[in-house]
GROMACS .gro file of C-alpha atoms in nm:
model
  240
    1MET     CA    1   0.000   0.000   0.000
    2VAL     CA    2   0.121   0.350  -0.080
    3GLU     CA    3   0.020   0.657   0.117
    4ALA     CA    4   0.130   1.008   0.020
    5LEU     CA    5   0.119   1.287   0.276
    6GLY     CA    6   0.166   1.651   0.183
    7ASN     CA    7   0.326   1.787  -0.130
    8GLY     CA    8   0.688   1.698  -0.064
    9ARG     CA    9   0.797   2.062  -0.045
   10ALA     CA   10   0.913   2.280   0.237
   11ASP     CA   11   0.730   2.604   0.299
   12ASP     CA   12   1.014   2.849   0.347
   13ALA     CA   13   1.314   2.770   0.128
   14ALA     CA   14   1.357   2.837  -0.242
   15ALA     CA   15   1.436   2.546  -0.472
   16VAL     CA   16   1.571   2.543  -0.826
   17GLY     CA   17   1.599   2.169  -0.874
   18GLY     CA   18   1.890   1.992  -0.712
   19PRO     CA   19   1.948   1.660  -0.541
   20LEU     CA   20   1.665   1.475  -0.373
   21VAL     CA   21   1.715   1.357  -0.015
   22VAL     CA   22   1.514   1.049   0.080
   23GLU     CA   23   1.509   0.851   0.404
   24VAL     CA   24   1.407   0.485   0.418
   25MET     CA   25   1.248   0.415   0.757
   26GLY     CA   26   1.075   0.136   0.943
   27PRO     CA   27   1.118  -0.114   1.225
   28ALA     CA   28   1.397  -0.371   1.236
   29GLY     CA   29   1.341  -0.645   0.979
   30SER     CA   30   1.120  -0.437   0.752
   31GLY     CA   31   1.370  -0.447   0.462
   32LYS     CA   32   1.526  -0.100   0.468
   33SER     CA   33   1.880  -0.204   0.369
   34THR     CA   34   1.750  -0.448   0.108
   35LEU     CA   35   1.545  -0.176  -0.059
   36SER     CA   36   1.830   0.077  -0.042
   37ARG     CA   37   2.062  -0.167  -0.220
   38ALA     CA   38   1.799  -0.245  -0.484
   39LEU     CA   39   1.746   0.125  -0.557
   40SER     CA   40   2.120   0.196  -0.591
   41GLU     CA   41   2.160  -0.099  -0.828
   42ARG     CA   42   1.883   0.026  -1.055
   43ASP     CA   43   1.947   0.402  -1.061
   44ASP     CA   44   2.293   0.542  -1.138
   45ASN     CA   45   2.186   0.881  -0.999
   46ILE     CA   46   2.162   0.746  -0.644
   47ALA     CA   47   2.458   0.873  -0.442
   48PRO     CA   48   2.629   0.673  -0.166
   49ASP     CA   49   2.476   0.706   0.179
   50ILE     CA   50   2.601   1.001   0.384
   51ASP     CA   51   2.750   0.764   0.641
   52VAL     CA   52   2.976   0.621   0.368
   53ARG     CA   53   3.084   0.966   0.252
   54LEU     CA   54   3.165   1.096   0.600
   55SER     CA   55   3.502   1.009   0.751
   56LYS     CA   56   3.587   0.988   1.120
   57LEU     CA   57   3.778   1.315   1.081
   58ASP     CA   58   3.462   1.483   0.948
   59LYS     CA   59   3.280   1.392   1.270
   60ILE     CA   60   3.548   1.474   1.528
   61PRO     CA   61   3.476   1.853   1.551
   62PHE     CA   62   3.110   1.778   1.620
   63VAL     CA   63   3.191   1.514   1.881
   64ILE     CA   64   3.407   1.768   2.063
   65GLY     CA   65   3.148   2.044   2.022
   66ASN     CA   66   2.873   1.826   2.170
   67ILE     CA   67   3.088   1.740   2.471
   68VAL     CA   68   3.155   2.110   2.532
   69ARG     CA   69   2.784   2.192   2.491
   70LEU     CA   70   2.631   1.914   2.701
   71LEU     CA   71   2.891   1.810   2.959
   72PRO     CA   72   2.823   2.103   3.198
   73THR     CA   73   2.452   2.011   3.209
   74TYR     CA   74   2.540   1.647   3.260
   75LEU     CA   75   2.776   1.721   3.550
   76ARG     CA   76   2.529   1.956   3.718
   77ARG     CA   77   2.211   1.751   3.692
   78HIS     CA   78   2.261   1.404   3.542
   79ARG     CA   79   2.599   1.271   3.656
   80HIS     CA   80   2.432   0.988   3.848
   81SER     CA   81   2.315   0.851   3.509
   82ARG     CA   82   2.508   0.731   3.206
   83TRP     CA   83   2.668   0.944   2.932
   84PHE     CA   84   2.607   0.888   2.558
   85ASP     CA   85   2.744   0.555   2.437
   86ARG     CA   86   2.960   0.517   2.126
   87ARG     CA   87   2.669   0.456   1.891
   88GLU     CA   88   2.478   0.758   2.021
   89THR     CA   89   2.789   0.978   2.000
   90ARG     CA   90   2.841   0.877   1.637
   91SER     CA   91   2.475   0.942   1.556
   92MET     CA   92   2.489   1.292   1.703
   93ALA     CA   93   2.797   1.375   1.496
   94TYR     CA   94   2.635   1.221   1.184
   95LEU     CA   95   2.331   1.446   1.225
   96GLN     CA   96   2.550   1.759   1.220
   97ALA     CA   97   2.820   1.655   0.973
   98GLY     CA   98   2.559   1.517   0.733
   99LEU     CA   99   2.386   1.854   0.710
  100GLN     CA  100   2.719   2.023   0.638
  101LEU     CA  101   2.792   1.769   0.365
  102LEU     CA  102   2.457   1.827   0.194
  103GLU     CA  103   2.506   2.204   0.204
  104GLN     CA  104   2.826   2.162   0.003
  105GLU     CA  105   2.655   1.977  -0.284
  106ALA     CA  106   2.595   2.157  -0.611
  107PRO     CA  107   2.237   2.297  -0.627
  108ASP     CA  108   2.193   2.171  -0.984
  109ASP     CA  109   2.301   1.816  -0.900
  110ASP     CA  110   2.049   1.558  -1.023
  111THR     CA  111   2.143   1.286  -0.775
  112VAL     CA  112   1.925   1.118  -0.513
  113THR     CA  113   2.069   1.059  -0.166
  114VAL     CA  114   1.895   0.760  -0.009
  115LEU     CA  115   1.948   0.748   0.367
  116ASP     CA  116   1.929   0.411   0.543
  117HIS     CA  117   1.943   0.454   0.922
  118GLY     CA  118   1.924   0.824   0.844
  119PRO     CA  119   1.852   1.137   1.047
  120ILE     CA  120   1.493   1.068   1.150
  121TYR     CA  121   1.587   0.714   1.255
  122ARG     CA  122   1.875   0.850   1.465
  123LEU     CA  123   1.678   1.136   1.615
  124ALA     CA  124   1.405   0.890   1.714
  125PHE     CA  125   1.645   0.652   1.886
  126LEU     CA  126   1.824   0.932   2.067
  127ARG     CA  127   1.493   1.069   2.190
  128GLU     CA  128   1.341   0.737   2.294
  129PHE     CA  129   1.640   0.532   2.411
  130GLY     CA  130   1.911   0.788   2.494
  131PRO     CA  131   2.050   0.869   2.840
  132GLU     CA  132   1.871   1.081   3.097
  133ILE     CA  133   2.041   1.401   2.977
  134THR     CA  134   1.818   1.387   2.667
  135THR     CA  135   1.538   1.519   2.891
  136SER     CA  136   1.731   1.840   2.961
  137HIS     CA  137   1.639   2.176   2.807
  138THR     CA  138   1.988   2.210   2.654
  139TYR     CA  139   1.965   1.876   2.475
  140ARG     CA  140   1.603   1.921   2.365
  141ARG     CA  141   1.688   2.255   2.206
  142TRP     CA  142   1.978   2.087   2.020
  143TRP     CA  143   1.748   1.802   1.908
  144SER     CA  144   1.464   2.030   1.794
  145ASN     CA  145   1.701   2.250   1.595
  146LEU     CA  146   1.841   1.950   1.409
  147LEU     CA  147   1.494   1.812   1.340
  148LYS     CA  148   1.396   2.145   1.181
  149GLN     CA  149   1.712   2.158   0.972
  150TRP     CA  150   1.672   1.802   0.850
  151GLY     CA  151   1.303   1.864   0.792
  152ALA     CA  152   1.401   2.136   0.545
  153ARG     CA  153   1.632   1.894   0.360
  154ILE     CA  154   1.434   1.571   0.340
  155ASP     CA  155   1.213   1.558   0.031
  156MET     CA  156   1.062   1.214   0.075
  157ILE     CA  157   1.025   0.939   0.335
  158VAL     CA  158   0.981   0.575   0.235
  159TRP     CA  159   0.820   0.392   0.526
  160LEU     CA  160   0.849   0.012   0.528
  161ASP     CA  161   0.662  -0.216   0.766
  162ALA     CA  162   0.538  -0.573   0.799
  163PRO     CA  163   0.340  -0.783   1.049
  164ASP     CA  164   0.524  -0.832   1.380
  165VAL     CA  165   0.551  -1.209   1.331
  166LEU     CA  166   0.728  -1.161   0.999
  167LEU     CA  167   0.959  -0.893   1.140
  168LEU     CA  168   1.066  -1.126   1.420
  169GLN     CA  169   1.129  -1.413   1.176
  170ARG     CA  170   1.353  -1.190   0.965
  171ILE     CA  171   1.548  -1.064   1.265
  172ARG     CA  172   1.608  -1.418   1.394
  173ALA     CA  173   1.724  -1.529   1.049
  174ARG     CA  174   2.005  -1.274   1.040
  175ASP     CA  175   2.363  -1.395   1.083
  176SER     CA  176   2.446  -1.112   1.323
  177TRP     CA  177   2.279  -1.056   1.661
  178HIS     CA  178   2.022  -0.780   1.656
  179ALA     CA  179   1.915  -0.597   1.969
  180VAL     CA  180   1.541  -0.551   2.004
  181LYS     CA  181   1.449  -0.267   2.236
  182GLY     CA  182   1.189  -0.304   2.510
  183LYS     CA  183   0.992  -0.021   2.351
  184SER     CA  184   0.860  -0.059   2.001
  185ASP     CA  185   1.095   0.105   1.752
  186ARG     CA  186   0.794   0.142   1.523
  187GLU     CA  187   0.625   0.364   1.780
  188ALA     CA  188   0.946   0.561   1.833
  189PHE     CA  189   0.976   0.632   1.460
  190GLU     CA  190   0.609   0.724   1.428
  191ARG     CA  191   0.633   0.978   1.712
  192THR     CA  192   0.940   1.148   1.565
  193LEU     CA  193   0.792   1.139   1.215
  194ALA     CA  194   0.480   1.312   1.346
  195VAL     CA  195   0.696   1.592   1.488
  196LEU     CA  196   0.877   1.621   1.153
  197LEU     CA  197   0.550   1.646   0.961
  198ASP     CA  198   0.447   1.935   1.185
  199VAL     CA  199   0.765   2.110   1.064
  200ARG     CA  200   0.731   2.015   0.700
  201ARG     CA  201   0.468   1.824   0.505
  202ALA     CA  202   0.716   1.594   0.335
  203ARG     CA  203   0.594   1.323   0.098
  204VAL     CA  204   0.560   0.987   0.274
  205LEU     CA  205   0.527   0.658   0.084
  206ARG     CA  206   0.420   0.360   0.295
  207PHE     CA  207   0.467  -0.005   0.193
  208ASP     CA  208   0.393  -0.340   0.356
  209THR     CA  209   0.692  -0.562   0.275
  210GLY     CA  210   0.487  -0.863   0.375
  211GLN     CA  211   0.261  -0.802   0.075
  212LEU     CA  212   0.494  -0.646  -0.184
  213SER     CA  213   0.831  -0.767  -0.308
  214THR     CA  214   1.143  -0.551  -0.298
  215GLU     CA  215   1.129  -0.514  -0.677
  216GLU     CA  216   0.767  -0.399  -0.670
  217ILE     CA  217   0.844  -0.142  -0.403
  218ALA     CA  218   1.156  -0.026  -0.591
  219ASP     CA  219   0.941   0.030  -0.903
  220GLU     CA  220   0.704   0.254  -0.706
  221VAL     CA  221   0.985   0.447  -0.536
  222LEU     CA  222   1.182   0.507  -0.856
  223ALA     CA  223   0.863   0.634  -1.021
  224ALA     CA  224   0.819   0.873  -0.728
  225PHE     CA  225   1.178   0.995  -0.774
  226ALA     CA  226   1.111   1.066  -1.142
  227ALA     CA  227   0.786   1.247  -1.062
  228ALA     CA  228   0.958   1.462  -0.801
  229ARG     CA  229   1.231   1.561  -1.049
  230ASN     CA  230   0.974   1.645  -1.315
  231GLU     CA  231   0.770   1.849  -1.069
  232VAL     CA  232   1.065   2.070  -0.977
  233ASN     CA  233   1.188   2.102  -1.337
  234ALA     CA  234   0.840   2.207  -1.450
  235ASP     CA  235   0.818   2.474  -1.177
  236PRO     CA  236   1.155   2.654  -1.141
  237ILE     CA  237   1.018   2.889  -0.874
  238ALA     CA  238   0.874   2.609  -0.659
  239THR     CA  239   0.938   2.626  -0.288
  240ARG     CA  240   1.128   2.345  -0.126
   0.00000   0.00000   0.00000
């Protein structure tokens, strides 16, 4: 099933074409990485994921900046609790360095950046499963600012899901161990996505991977990419 929400354009930034930014989302086992690989194999205009293009050196200034920004609050009010773990620290730096990377891209570039475990995924996990300091005013201001900035950059969200029984079967079939959180990651994503859609009515395509094959979904998504390009090219003064 496909559901489209909004018009896929931001309300306050001018667009003259340029690269599309798309995030593939959904709970563990829904097929996000499988779809991302299928899309990149079928469309030469799909750029490598931001995480591949960012080096450790790109992220270091942001890691240091976040320590300087948040450590005083942690020491004053939350030192009895844990600090950000390695995965969370990397995600925070990704969120900032990824924006900087996209800002450096040529505005007339015709590529599509498909984000697997992208910004909304990371913001959701930080918000729902991060340490206690994520409840502080300082952190929430940081989080809200990044959500707004990413909301202005993301053109489309591809939401994948499947029945819980099928998701669990897929997770168990993986070679590597996969941690399943006590809370539902589906609910975490939905809550953060709802906040994003209050910021920007981005286009959302929803698919049940228990009913549609990866190839069928890829056909629909690639058609949506083409329609989005045509829409912008036909309206050079469109807002994005």
